[in-house]
mmCIF file of C-alpha atoms and ligand atoms in Angstrom:
data_model
loop_
_atom_site.group_PDB
_atom_site.id
_atom_site.type_symbol
_atom_site.label_atom_id
_atom_site.label_comp_id
_atom_site.label_asym_id
_atom_site.label_seq_id
_atom_site.Cartn_x
_atom_site.Cartn_y
_atom_site.Cartn_z
ATOM 1 C CA MET Q 1 -4.339 1.706 -28.568
ATOM 2 C CA ARG Q 2 -3.015 0.366 -25.291
ATOM 3 C CA PHE Q 3 -3.439 2.696 -22.366
ATOM 4 C CA SER Q 4 -1.713 2.882 -19.016
ATOM 5 C CA ASN Q 5 -3.302 1.273 -15.939
ATOM 6 C CA ARG Q 6 -3.184 4.705 -14.432
ATOM 7 C CA ILE Q 7 -5.722 6.251 -16.791
ATOM 8 C CA SER Q 8 -8.382 3.734 -15.822
ATOM 9 C CA HIS Q 9 -8.180 5.109 -12.264
ATOM 10 C CA MET Q 10 -8.895 8.647 -13.510
ATOM 11 C CA ASP Q 11 -12.561 8.183 -14.282
ATOM 12 C CA THR Q 12 -14.073 11.597 -13.607
ATOM 13 C CA SER Q 13 -17.060 11.080 -15.910
ATOM 14 C CA ALA Q 14 -19.742 10.749 -13.194
ATOM 15 C CA LEU Q 15 -18.906 14.120 -11.729
ATOM 16 C CA ARG Q 16 -18.438 15.668 -15.191
ATOM 17 C CA ASN Q 17 -21.982 14.568 -16.062
ATOM 18 C CA VAL Q 18 -23.407 16.161 -12.936
ATOM 19 C CA LEU Q 19 -21.489 19.368 -13.578
ATOM 20 C CA ALA Q 20 -22.570 19.439 -17.247
ATOM 21 C CA LEU Q 21 -26.155 19.146 -16.114
ATOM 22 C CA THR Q 22 -25.763 21.873 -13.523
ATOM 23 C CA ALA Q 23 -24.139 24.229 -16.020
ATOM 24 C CA ARG Q 24 -27.506 24.499 -17.796
ATOM 25 C CA PRO Q 25 -28.726 28.105 -17.349
ATOM 26 C CA ASP Q 26 -32.251 26.992 -16.334
ATOM 27 C CA ILE Q 27 -30.919 24.887 -13.389
ATOM 28 C CA ILE Q 28 -30.500 26.276 -9.899
ATOM 29 C CA SER Q 29 -27.179 24.678 -9.039
ATOM 30 C CA PHE Q 30 -25.910 24.033 -5.525
ATOM 31 C CA ALA Q 31 -23.527 21.480 -7.086
ATOM 32 C CA GLY Q 32 -20.245 22.903 -8.477
ATOM 33 C CA GLY Q 33 -17.782 24.615 -6.210
ATOM 34 C CA LEU Q 34 -17.569 27.886 -8.168
ATOM 35 C CA PRO Q 35 -17.007 31.138 -6.260
ATOM 36 C CA ALA Q 36 -19.645 33.845 -6.903
ATOM 37 C CA PRO Q 37 -18.766 35.892 -9.989
ATOM 38 C CA GLU Q 38 -19.354 39.084 -8.001
ATOM 39 C CA ALA Q 39 -16.606 37.931 -5.632
ATOM 40 C CA PHE Q 40 -13.932 38.615 -8.275
ATOM 41 C CA PRO Q 41 -12.237 42.031 -8.038
ATOM 42 C CA VAL Q 42 -12.319 42.364 -11.820
ATOM 43 C CA GLU Q 43 -11.372 46.051 -12.036
ATOM 44 C CA ASP Q 44 -8.458 45.722 -9.598
ATOM 45 C CA LEU Q 45 -7.157 42.680 -11.485
ATOM 46 C CA ARG Q 46 -7.555 44.469 -14.823
ATOM 47 C CA ARG Q 47 -5.465 47.398 -13.489
ATOM 48 C CA ALA Q 48 -2.844 44.930 -12.222
ATOM 49 C CA ALA Q 49 -2.735 43.113 -15.591
ATOM 50 C CA ASP Q 50 -2.421 46.423 -17.507
ATOM 51 C CA LYS Q 51 0.386 47.560 -15.249
ATOM 52 C CA VAL Q 52 2.279 44.246 -15.597
ATOM 53 C CA LEU Q 53 1.952 44.169 -19.388
ATOM 54 C CA SER Q 54 2.810 47.806 -19.935
ATOM 55 C CA ALA Q 55 5.683 48.054 -17.425
ATOM 56 C CA ARG Q 56 7.179 44.536 -17.694
ATOM 57 C CA GLY Q 57 5.528 42.954 -20.732
ATOM 58 C CA PRO Q 58 8.441 40.886 -22.083
ATOM 59 C CA ALA Q 59 9.349 39.542 -18.618
ATOM 60 C CA ALA Q 60 5.699 38.703 -17.905
ATOM 61 C CA LEU Q 61 5.443 36.734 -21.132
ATOM 62 C CA GLN Q 62 8.752 34.903 -20.556
ATOM 63 C CA TYR Q 63 9.563 31.646 -18.707
ATOM 64 C CA SER Q 64 10.556 32.219 -15.103
ATOM 65 C CA ALA Q 65 11.928 30.386 -12.041
ATOM 66 C CA SER Q 66 10.367 26.987 -11.365
ATOM 67 C CA LEU Q 67 9.890 27.726 -7.623
ATOM 68 C CA GLY Q 68 7.885 30.804 -8.558
ATOM 69 C CA LEU Q 69 8.223 34.582 -8.474
ATOM 70 C CA SER Q 70 10.303 35.516 -5.426
ATOM 71 C CA SER Q 71 8.406 38.772 -4.669
ATOM 72 C CA LEU Q 72 5.093 36.883 -4.637
ATOM 73 C CA ARG Q 73 6.546 34.115 -2.466
ATOM 74 C CA GLU Q 74 7.872 36.736 -0.080
ATOM 75 C CA LYS Q 75 4.433 38.317 0.250
ATOM 76 C CA LEU Q 76 2.860 34.908 0.870
ATOM 77 C CA ALA Q 77 5.526 34.053 3.475
ATOM 78 C CA ARG Q 78 4.752 37.338 5.274
ATOM 79 C CA ARG Q 79 0.996 36.560 5.281
ATOM 80 C CA HIS Q 80 1.566 33.041 6.619
ATOM 81 C CA ARG Q 81 4.003 34.188 9.324
ATOM 82 C CA ALA Q 82 1.280 36.571 10.511
ATOM 83 C CA GLN Q 83 -1.018 33.509 10.740
ATOM 84 C CA GLY Q 84 1.533 31.565 12.804
ATOM 85 C CA ILE Q 85 3.433 29.518 10.179
ATOM 86 C CA SER Q 86 7.157 29.988 10.546
ATOM 87 C CA CYS Q 87 8.383 30.247 6.933
ATOM 88 C CA THR Q 88 10.291 32.332 4.452
ATOM 89 C CA ALA Q 89 9.992 32.673 0.647
ATOM 90 C CA ASP Q 90 12.487 29.816 0.343
ATOM 91 C CA ASP Q 91 9.980 27.395 1.910
ATOM 92 C CA ILE Q 92 7.306 28.124 -0.725
ATOM 93 C CA LEU Q 93 6.762 26.541 -4.132
ATOM 94 C CA MET Q 94 4.125 28.119 -6.425
ATOM 95 C CA VAL Q 95 1.925 25.598 -8.158
ATOM 96 C CA SER Q 96 -0.693 25.788 -10.943
ATOM 97 C CA GLY Q 97 -3.665 25.725 -8.557
ATOM 98 C CA SER Q 98 -3.665 23.631 -5.396
ATOM 99 C CA GLN Q 99 -5.067 20.783 -7.489
ATOM 100 C CA GLN Q 100 -1.578 20.505 -8.940
ATOM 101 C CA GLY Q 101 -0.255 20.301 -5.358
ATOM 102 C CA LEU Q 102 -2.367 17.141 -4.889
ATOM 103 C CA ASP Q 103 -0.919 15.640 -8.033
ATOM 104 C CA LEU Q 104 2.646 16.543 -7.007
ATOM 105 C CA ALA Q 105 2.096 14.924 -3.580
ATOM 106 C CA GLY Q 106 1.112 11.807 -5.518
ATOM 107 C CA LYS Q 107 4.287 11.999 -7.607
ATOM 108 C CA VAL Q 108 6.460 12.563 -4.571
ATOM 109 C CA PHE Q 109 4.990 9.966 -2.202
ATOM 110 C CA LEU Q 110 2.882 7.325 -3.892
ATOM 111 C CA GLU Q 111 3.623 3.988 -5.446
ATOM 112 C CA PRO Q 112 0.863 1.641 -6.800
ATOM 113 C CA GLY Q 113 -0.845 -0.045 -3.863
ATOM 114 C CA ASP Q 114 0.181 2.590 -1.291
ATOM 115 C CA ALA Q 115 -2.373 3.727 1.295
ATOM 116 C CA VAL Q 116 -3.360 7.391 1.754
ATOM 117 C CA LEU Q 117 -5.214 8.197 4.952
ATOM 118 C CA CYS Q 118 -7.990 10.725 4.461
ATOM 119 C CA GLU Q 119 -11.143 12.010 6.063
ATOM 120 C CA ASN Q 120 -14.377 10.215 5.272
ATOM 121 C CA PRO Q 121 -15.993 12.037 3.441
ATOM 122 C CA THR Q 122 -13.300 14.108 1.708
ATOM 123 C CA TYR Q 123 -12.635 16.240 -1.376
ATOM 124 C CA LEU Q 124 -13.624 14.172 -4.356
ATOM 125 C CA ALA Q 125 -10.926 15.442 -6.769
ATOM 126 C CA ALA Q 126 -8.251 14.631 -4.179
ATOM 127 C CA LEU Q 127 -9.416 11.029 -4.139
ATOM 128 C CA THR Q 128 -9.224 11.001 -7.949
ATOM 129 C CA ALA Q 129 -5.775 12.617 -7.969
ATOM 130 C CA PHE Q 130 -4.398 10.029 -5.509
ATOM 131 C CA ARG Q 131 -6.168 7.123 -7.255
ATOM 132 C CA SER Q 132 -4.403 8.151 -10.456
ATOM 133 C CA TYR Q 133 -1.227 6.919 -8.746
ATOM 134 C CA GLU Q 134 -2.996 3.576 -8.285
ATOM 135 C CA CYS Q 135 -2.995 4.012 -4.535
ATOM 136 C CA GLN Q 136 -5.690 3.093 -2.025
ATOM 137 C CA PRO Q 137 -7.524 5.834 -0.078
ATOM 138 C CA LEU Q 138 -7.723 4.662 3.538
ATOM 139 C CA PRO Q 139 -10.704 6.525 5.036
ATOM 140 C CA VAL Q 140 -10.640 7.520 8.701
ATOM 141 C CA GLU Q 141 -13.899 8.222 10.498
ATOM 142 C CA THR Q 142 -14.699 11.844 11.336
ATOM 143 C CA ASP Q 143 -17.097 13.562 13.686
ATOM 144 C CA ASP Q 144 -17.909 17.233 14.394
ATOM 145 C CA GLU Q 145 -14.408 17.852 15.778
ATOM 146 C CA GLY Q 146 -12.347 16.230 13.002
ATOM 147 C CA MET Q 147 -10.703 12.843 12.536
ATOM 148 C CA VAL Q 148 -11.617 10.394 15.251
ATOM 149 C CA LEU Q 149 -8.269 9.698 16.978
ATOM 150 C CA GLU Q 150 -9.111 6.144 18.031
ATOM 151 C CA ASP Q 151 -9.951 5.221 14.455
ATOM 152 C CA LEU Q 152 -6.838 6.953 13.133
ATOM 153 C CA GLU Q 153 -4.634 5.099 15.628
ATOM 154 C CA ARG Q 154 -6.304 1.785 14.733
ATOM 155 C CA LYS Q 155 -5.716 2.423 10.998
ATOM 156 C CA LEU Q 156 -2.127 3.539 11.555
ATOM 157 C CA ALA Q 157 -1.393 0.420 13.557
ATOM 158 C CA ALA Q 158 -3.039 -1.816 10.945
ATOM 159 C CA HIS Q 159 -1.346 -0.055 8.013
ATOM 160 C CA PRO Q 160 2.143 1.048 9.131
ATOM 161 C CA GLU Q 161 3.037 1.110 5.410
ATOM 162 C CA ALA Q 162 0.661 4.106 4.823
ATOM 163 C CA LYS Q 163 2.538 6.780 2.927
ATOM 164 C CA LEU Q 164 0.575 9.998 3.382
ATOM 165 C CA MET Q 165 -2.343 11.606 5.198
ATOM 166 C CA TYR Q 166 -4.518 14.139 3.335
ATOM 167 C CA ILE Q 167 -6.731 16.477 5.361
ATOM 168 C CA ILE Q 168 -8.824 19.678 5.054
ATOM 169 C CA PRO Q 169 -9.206 20.723 8.692
ATOM 170 C CA THR Q 170 -10.866 24.117 8.102
ATOM 171 C CA PHE Q 171 -14.272 24.574 6.416
ATOM 172 C CA GLN Q 172 -13.868 21.154 4.926
ATOM 173 C CA ASN Q 173 -14.985 20.216 1.460
ATOM 174 C CA PRO Q 174 -17.614 18.655 1.441
ATOM 175 C CA THR Q 175 -18.946 19.079 4.993
ATOM 176 C CA GLY Q 176 -17.996 22.670 5.920
ATOM 177 C CA LYS Q 177 -16.790 21.385 9.290
ATOM 178 C CA THR Q 178 -13.748 22.709 11.151
ATOM 179 C CA TRP Q 179 -11.520 20.565 13.355
ATOM 180 C CA SER Q 180 -11.020 21.499 17.032
ATOM 181 C CA LEU Q 181 -7.562 22.439 18.276
ATOM 182 C CA GLU Q 182 -7.351 19.231 20.391
ATOM 183 C CA ARG Q 183 -7.968 17.035 17.353
ATOM 184 C CA ARG Q 184 -5.362 18.925 15.326
ATOM 185 C CA LYS Q 185 -2.820 18.373 18.086
ATOM 186 C CA GLY Q 186 -3.858 14.717 18.474
ATOM 187 C CA VAL Q 187 -3.555 13.984 14.748
ATOM 188 C CA LEU Q 188 -0.188 15.762 14.511
ATOM 189 C CA ALA Q 189 1.121 13.792 17.474
ATOM 190 C CA LEU Q 190 -0.009 10.459 16.026
ATOM 191 C CA ALA Q 191 1.413 11.267 12.592
ATOM 192 C CA GLU Q 192 4.724 12.221 14.169
ATOM 193 C CA ARG Q 193 4.747 8.991 16.187
ATOM 194 C CA TYR Q 194 4.217 6.951 13.001
ATOM 195 C CA GLY Q 195 6.479 9.142 10.821
ATOM 196 C CA LEU Q 196 3.567 9.841 8.467
ATOM 197 C CA PRO Q 197 3.722 12.969 6.270
ATOM 198 C CA ILE Q 198 0.594 15.155 6.265
ATOM 199 C CA LEU Q 199 -0.787 17.190 3.390
ATOM 200 C CA GLU Q 200 -2.892 20.006 4.911
ATOM 201 C CA ASP Q 201 -5.152 21.557 2.280
ATOM 202 C CA ASN Q 202 -6.469 24.963 3.256
ATOM 203 C CA PRO Q 203 -8.159 26.762 0.344
ATOM 204 C CA TYR Q 204 -11.056 28.038 2.464
ATOM 205 C CA GLY Q 205 -9.418 28.980 5.778
ATOM 206 C CA ASP Q 206 -9.367 32.744 5.125
ATOM 207 C CA LEU Q 207 -13.121 32.780 4.445
ATOM 208 C CA ARG Q 208 -14.186 32.767 8.103
ATOM 209 C CA TYR Q 209 -17.342 34.710 8.870
ATOM 210 C CA GLU Q 210 -17.873 33.792 12.470
ATOM 211 C CA GLY Q 211 -15.958 32.254 15.396
ATOM 212 C CA GLU Q 212 -12.237 32.353 16.179
ATOM 213 C CA PRO Q 213 -9.509 31.068 13.868
ATOM 214 C CA VAL Q 214 -8.025 27.684 14.856
ATOM 215 C CA PRO Q 215 -4.249 27.287 14.303
ATOM 216 C CA THR Q 216 -3.241 25.287 11.241
ATOM 217 C CA LEU Q 217 -1.389 21.994 11.740
ATOM 218 C CA LYS Q 218 1.497 23.514 9.861
ATOM 219 C CA SER Q 219 1.818 26.270 12.485
ATOM 220 C CA MET Q 220 2.329 23.545 15.136
ATOM 221 C CA ASP Q 221 4.560 21.302 13.002
ATOM 222 C CA THR Q 222 7.919 21.222 14.784
ATOM 223 C CA ALA Q 223 8.984 17.949 13.126
ATOM 224 C CA GLY Q 224 8.599 19.233 9.539
ATOM 225 C CA ILE Q 225 6.133 16.524 8.506
ATOM 226 C CA VAL Q 226 3.342 18.835 7.277
ATOM 227 C CA THR Q 227 3.063 20.192 3.720
ATOM 228 C CA TYR Q 228 0.683 23.136 3.735
ATOM 229 C CA MET Q 229 -1.262 23.944 0.626
ATOM 230 C CA GLY Q 230 -2.790 27.364 -0.082
ATOM 231 C CA SER Q 231 -4.670 28.806 -3.080
ATOM 232 C CA PHE Q 232 -5.814 32.127 -4.530
ATOM 233 C CA SER Q 233 -8.835 30.394 -6.074
ATOM 234 C CA LYS Q 234 -11.379 31.169 -3.374
ATOM 235 C CA VAL Q 235 -10.065 34.549 -2.158
ATOM 236 C CA LEU Q 236 -9.089 36.138 -5.495
ATOM 237 C CA SER Q 237 -9.778 34.087 -8.640
ATOM 238 C CA PRO Q 238 -9.586 30.426 -9.692
ATOM 239 C CA GLY Q 239 -8.916 31.540 -13.265
ATOM 240 C CA LEU Q 240 -5.422 32.683 -12.220
ATOM 241 C CA ARG Q 241 -4.619 29.024 -11.383
ATOM 242 C CA LEU Q 242 -2.330 29.905 -8.544
ATOM 243 C CA GLY Q 243 -1.685 27.833 -5.472
ATOM 244 C CA TRP Q 244 1.387 27.176 -3.284
ATOM 245 C CA LEU Q 245 3.031 24.566 -1.123
ATOM 246 C CA ILE Q 246 4.931 25.272 2.098
ATOM 247 C CA ALA Q 247 7.260 22.469 3.200
ATOM 248 C CA ALA Q 248 10.562 21.764 4.898
ATOM 249 C CA PRO Q 249 13.568 22.362 2.543
ATOM 250 C CA ALA Q 250 14.395 18.698 1.686
ATOM 251 C CA LEU Q 251 10.736 17.937 0.978
ATOM 252 C CA LEU Q 252 10.179 21.128 -1.006
ATOM 253 C CA GLU Q 253 13.106 20.108 -3.199
ATOM 254 C CA LYS Q 254 11.255 16.906 -4.108
ATOM 255 C CA TYR Q 255 8.023 18.785 -4.910
ATOM 256 C CA ALA Q 256 10.078 21.220 -7.045
ATOM 257 C CA SER Q 257 11.569 18.320 -9.090
ATOM 258 C CA ALA Q 258 8.080 16.842 -9.577
ATOM 259 C CA LYS Q 259 6.758 20.257 -10.581
ATOM 260 C CA GLU Q 260 9.514 20.740 -13.169
ATOM 261 C CA CYS Q 261 8.605 17.397 -14.750
ATOM 262 C CA ALA Q 262 4.928 18.298 -14.807
ATOM 263 C CA ASP Q 263 4.946 21.811 -16.284
ATOM 264 C CA LEU Q 264 8.326 23.490 -15.684
ATOM 265 C CA GLN Q 265 6.798 26.397 -13.761
ATOM 266 C CA THR Q 266 3.607 28.212 -12.844
ATOM 267 C CA SER Q 267 2.388 30.916 -15.260
ATOM 268 C CA THR Q 268 4.695 33.966 -15.054
ATOM 269 C CA LEU Q 269 1.870 36.267 -16.172
ATOM 270 C CA SER Q 270 -0.578 35.033 -13.540
ATOM 271 C CA GLN Q 271 2.029 35.299 -10.822
ATOM 272 C CA MET Q 272 2.969 38.825 -11.818
ATOM 273 C CA VAL Q 273 -0.685 39.900 -11.927
ATOM 274 C CA ALA Q 274 -1.314 38.452 -8.470
ATOM 275 C CA ASP Q 275 1.875 40.003 -7.134
ATOM 276 C CA THR Q 276 0.958 43.448 -8.463
ATOM 277 C CA TYR Q 277 -2.611 43.045 -7.174
ATOM 278 C CA LEU Q 278 -1.219 42.334 -3.667
ATOM 279 C CA GLU Q 279 1.157 45.305 -3.980
ATOM 280 C CA ASP Q 280 -1.615 47.790 -4.908
ATOM 281 C CA ASN Q 281 -4.678 46.407 -3.128
ATOM 282 C CA ASP Q 282 -5.729 45.054 0.248
ATOM 283 C CA LEU Q 283 -6.421 41.331 -0.177
ATOM 284 C CA ASP Q 284 -7.899 41.225 3.327
ATOM 285 C CA ALA Q 285 -10.439 43.902 2.379
ATOM 286 C CA ASN Q 286 -11.466 41.690 -0.591
ATOM 287 C CA ILE Q 287 -11.708 38.713 1.748
ATOM 288 C CA ARG Q 288 -13.931 40.712 4.138
ATOM 289 C CA ARG Q 289 -16.159 41.752 1.233
ATOM 290 C CA ILE Q 290 -16.490 38.164 -0.067
ATOM 291 C CA SER Q 291 -17.049 36.768 3.418
ATOM 292 C CA ALA Q 292 -19.896 39.223 4.037
ATOM 293 C CA LEU Q 293 -21.539 38.116 0.796
ATOM 294 C CA TYR Q 294 -21.091 34.373 1.560
ATOM 295 C CA LYS Q 295 -22.290 34.763 5.160
ATOM 296 C CA LYS Q 296 -25.587 36.271 3.924
ATOM 297 C CA ARG Q 297 -26.032 33.318 1.530
ATOM 298 C CA ARG Q 298 -25.148 30.748 4.183
ATOM 299 C CA ASP Q 299 -27.606 32.327 6.655
ATOM 300 C CA LEU Q 300 -30.344 32.330 4.046
ATOM 301 C CA MET Q 301 -29.692 28.730 3.032
ATOM 302 C CA LEU Q 302 -29.627 27.592 6.667
ATOM 303 C CA SER Q 303 -32.903 29.315 7.451
ATOM 304 C CA CYS Q 304 -34.536 27.837 4.321
ATOM 305 C CA LEU Q 305 -33.253 24.350 5.237
ATOM 306 C CA GLU Q 306 -34.504 24.724 8.776
ATOM 307 C CA ARG Q 307 -37.969 25.526 7.447
ATOM 308 C CA ASP Q 308 -38.091 23.020 4.592
ATOM 309 C CA LEU Q 309 -36.030 19.892 5.479
ATOM 310 C CA PRO Q 310 -38.052 16.782 6.370
ATOM 311 C CA ALA Q 311 -38.241 15.675 10.008
ATOM 312 C CA GLY Q 312 -35.189 13.628 10.955
ATOM 313 C CA ALA Q 313 -32.811 15.488 8.584
ATOM 314 C CA SER Q 314 -29.916 17.654 9.744
ATOM 315 C CA CYS Q 315 -27.290 19.956 8.254
ATOM 316 C CA THR Q 316 -23.924 21.336 9.268
ATOM 317 C CA HIS Q 317 -23.480 24.989 10.303
ATOM 318 C CA PRO Q 318 -20.184 26.018 8.680
ATOM 319 C CA GLN Q 319 -18.429 29.033 10.181
ATOM 320 C CA GLY Q 320 -16.898 29.871 6.807
ATOM 321 C CA GLY Q 321 -16.056 28.426 3.402
ATOM 322 C CA LEU Q 322 -18.519 27.564 0.633
ATOM 323 C CA PHE Q 323 -20.261 24.303 1.513
ATOM 324 C CA LEU Q 324 -22.699 22.703 3.839
ATOM 325 C CA TRP Q 325 -23.657 19.068 4.241
ATOM 326 C CA VAL Q 326 -27.135 17.628 4.659
ATOM 327 C CA THR Q 327 -27.919 14.230 6.178
ATOM 328 C CA LEU Q 328 -31.405 12.930 5.378
ATOM 329 C CA PRO Q 329 -33.247 10.067 7.030
ATOM 330 C CA GLU Q 330 -32.034 6.598 5.959
ATOM 331 C CA GLY Q 331 -33.943 5.316 2.946
ATOM 332 C CA ILE Q 332 -33.474 8.398 0.817
ATOM 333 C CA ASP Q 333 -31.050 7.865 -2.044
ATOM 334 C CA THR Q 334 -29.707 11.265 -3.093
ATOM 335 C CA THR Q 335 -28.027 9.778 -6.190
ATOM 336 C CA ALA Q 336 -31.183 8.070 -7.401
ATOM 337 C CA LEU Q 337 -33.085 11.349 -6.947
ATOM 338 C CA MET Q 338 -30.769 13.342 -9.225
ATOM 339 C CA PRO Q 339 -32.968 12.925 -12.385
ATOM 340 C CA VAL Q 340 -36.045 13.953 -10.423
ATOM 341 C CA MET Q 341 -34.167 17.026 -9.180
ATOM 342 C CA ALA Q 342 -32.974 17.818 -12.681
ATOM 343 C CA ALA Q 343 -36.527 17.680 -13.947
ATOM 344 C CA ARG Q 344 -37.445 20.175 -11.206
ATOM 345 C CA LYS Q 345 -34.374 22.251 -12.245
ATOM 346 C CA VAL Q 346 -32.305 22.008 -9.094
ATOM 347 C CA ALA Q 347 -28.991 20.253 -8.481
ATOM 348 C CA TYR Q 348 -26.604 19.224 -5.684
ATOM 349 C CA ILE Q 349 -23.766 16.729 -5.456
ATOM 350 C CA PRO Q 350 -24.827 13.383 -3.998
ATOM 351 C CA GLY Q 351 -22.894 12.579 -0.841
ATOM 352 C CA VAL Q 352 -21.807 9.101 -1.867
ATOM 353 C CA SER Q 353 -19.196 10.592 -4.253
ATOM 354 C CA PHE Q 354 -17.168 11.952 -1.337
ATOM 355 C CA PHE Q 355 -16.802 8.722 0.644
ATOM 356 C CA ALA Q 356 -13.921 6.351 0.038
ATOM 357 C CA GLY Q 357 -15.174 2.835 0.431
ATOM 358 C CA ARG Q 358 -18.508 3.516 2.072
ATOM 359 C CA ASP Q 359 -21.879 3.477 0.386
ATOM 360 C CA VAL Q 360 -23.675 6.340 2.138
ATOM 361 C CA ARG Q 361 -26.702 7.282 0.126
ATOM 362 C CA CYS Q 362 -28.629 9.739 2.308
ATOM 363 C CA CYS Q 363 -26.248 12.727 2.249
ATOM 364 C CA LEU Q 364 -25.584 15.591 -0.110
ATOM 365 C CA ARG Q 365 -23.313 18.579 -0.480
ATOM 366 C CA LEU Q 366 -24.754 22.058 -1.019
ATOM 367 C CA HIS Q 367 -22.717 24.934 -2.288
ATOM 368 C CA TYR Q 368 -24.382 28.180 -1.180
ATOM 369 C CA SER Q 369 -21.986 30.832 -2.487
ATOM 370 C CA ASN Q 370 -22.813 30.819 -6.177
ATOM 371 C CA ALA Q 371 -26.584 31.220 -6.106
ATOM 372 C CA ALA Q 372 -28.567 34.464 -5.730
ATOM 373 C CA ALA Q 373 -30.976 34.899 -2.811
ATOM 374 C CA ASP Q 374 -34.144 34.089 -4.745
ATOM 375 C CA GLN Q 375 -32.541 30.995 -6.253
ATOM 376 C CA ILE Q 376 -31.536 29.769 -2.777
ATOM 377 C CA VAL Q 377 -35.118 30.185 -1.520
ATOM 378 C CA ARG Q 378 -36.701 28.503 -4.595
ATOM 379 C CA GLY Q 379 -34.012 25.832 -4.938
ATOM 380 C CA VAL Q 380 -34.126 24.714 -1.331
ATOM 381 C CA GLU Q 381 -37.935 24.699 -1.328
ATOM 382 C CA THR Q 382 -38.103 22.560 -4.496
ATOM 383 C CA MET Q 383 -35.380 20.165 -3.360
ATOM 384 C CA CYS Q 384 -36.881 19.653 0.079
ATOM 385 C CA ARG Q 385 -40.351 19.102 -1.364
ATOM 386 C CA VAL Q 386 -38.905 16.193 -3.389
ATOM 387 C CA PHE Q 387 -37.279 14.750 -0.235
ATOM 388 C CA ARG Q 388 -40.519 15.075 1.805
ATOM 389 C CA ASP Q 389 -42.630 13.531 -0.966
ATOM 390 C CA THR Q 390 -40.170 10.680 -1.362
ATOM 391 C CA LEU Q 391 -40.256 9.941 2.369
ATOM 392 C CA ALA Q 392 -44.054 10.166 2.426
ATOM 393 C CA LYS Q 393 -44.258 7.573 -0.366
ATOM 394 C CA GLY Q 394 -41.967 5.334 1.720
HETATM 395 N N1 LIG S 1 -8.605 21.430 -2.475
HETATM 396 C C1 LIG S 1 -9.891 21.578 -2.168
HETATM 397 C C2 LIG S 1 -10.380 21.091 -0.829
HETATM 398 C C3 LIG S 1 -10.822 22.157 -3.071
HETATM 399 O O1 LIG S 1 -12.089 22.266 -2.729
HETATM 400 C C4 LIG S 1 -10.299 22.605 -4.320
HETATM 401 C C5 LIG S 1 -11.189 23.222 -5.374
HETATM 402 N N2 LIG S 1 -12.486 23.270 -5.212
HETATM 403 C C6 LIG S 1 -8.960 22.420 -4.594
HETATM 404 C C7 LIG S 1 -8.112 21.842 -3.661
HETATM 405 C C8 LIG S 1 -8.345 22.832 -5.909
HETATM 406 O O2 LIG S 1 -8.353 24.235 -6.025
HETATM 407 P P1 LIG S 1 -7.417 25.084 -6.974
HETATM 408 O O3 LIG S 1 -6.675 24.114 -7.846
HETATM 409 O O4 LIG S 1 -8.339 25.989 -7.743
HETATM 410 O O5 LIG S 1 -6.477 25.833 -6.088
#
């Protein structure tokens, strides 16, 4: 068989192996990005599904509009207007999870060899999605406030042909960091100057458990260069596979064509269930409930790390979302230590996977939302003992 060049850029096996390992029931996993099962409002969704199937069964099981269900898009537009994004239902395209949004952005913007500016580190599966279009991720340095503007400007000047910028400015995956308002304005201004479209991925933004919300880039986007991407995965359920894009009309049209080629439309049944859930329940109450649960787990993980991490190590203090990021002293290789960790029945994702074009071995991502309190205590203790022992051996 002769395969496309494209498929050779879609190698997800390394991560699949880590996730297969961490799916073992005897492993305490801080690796995969799964929401906590107790975060799902199962009963409310069951009632919504019953109602949809008994009142509008044939319609729910039928094909529907490729842009998505208008009543759901209207509700989303109302939510986003309240958060400062000026939009109507007409500006929204429903997608099959925001992961599909990444793929559609690739279809709409990328040719082989094109450059995509991104944070360094960034969401691993976004890098894979863009690489599947045979493009080059062009990493921009980041600090605690977001993309470093000087580095962004340098890269933009050196690569005026860059086609797209991909960013996660709030509770970033993998670091948990949130960009300051100044950086958001600075990045938007530079992108406008260079005519560079931005894809703003915000699946975690609603899960804030301390501090004040920072405006999205989309809410400040007067030039219409930002595509905003939202998702129900972390606030309701990833199993629904529902995400959405918000973009200026001419751009949304392009995404809609790409979407039709990919899968015609997003699941009618899922959309109707979500729409009915939103009609009959208070999503914000669910978000407050989940945030309280995740905050407790974050606090516990941070206090365990503070106690157990070796001298010279540090970690981020996310104000929301699901992840935190640990930087260990140079010399520790978090990838090489994976088998040792597996033998001790604990798992994380090695940091190197999240960097485009930089071999950083001493970092790791921890996901604190899916482990129970006793697992967090035991898991962090075990993991940190391995780090301390490794450093002691030199
Ligand atoms: N973007 C980011 C930053 C993510 O972390 C994830 C999932 N973990 C996604 C997109 C994809 O999410 P979904 O397709 O479930 O909406």
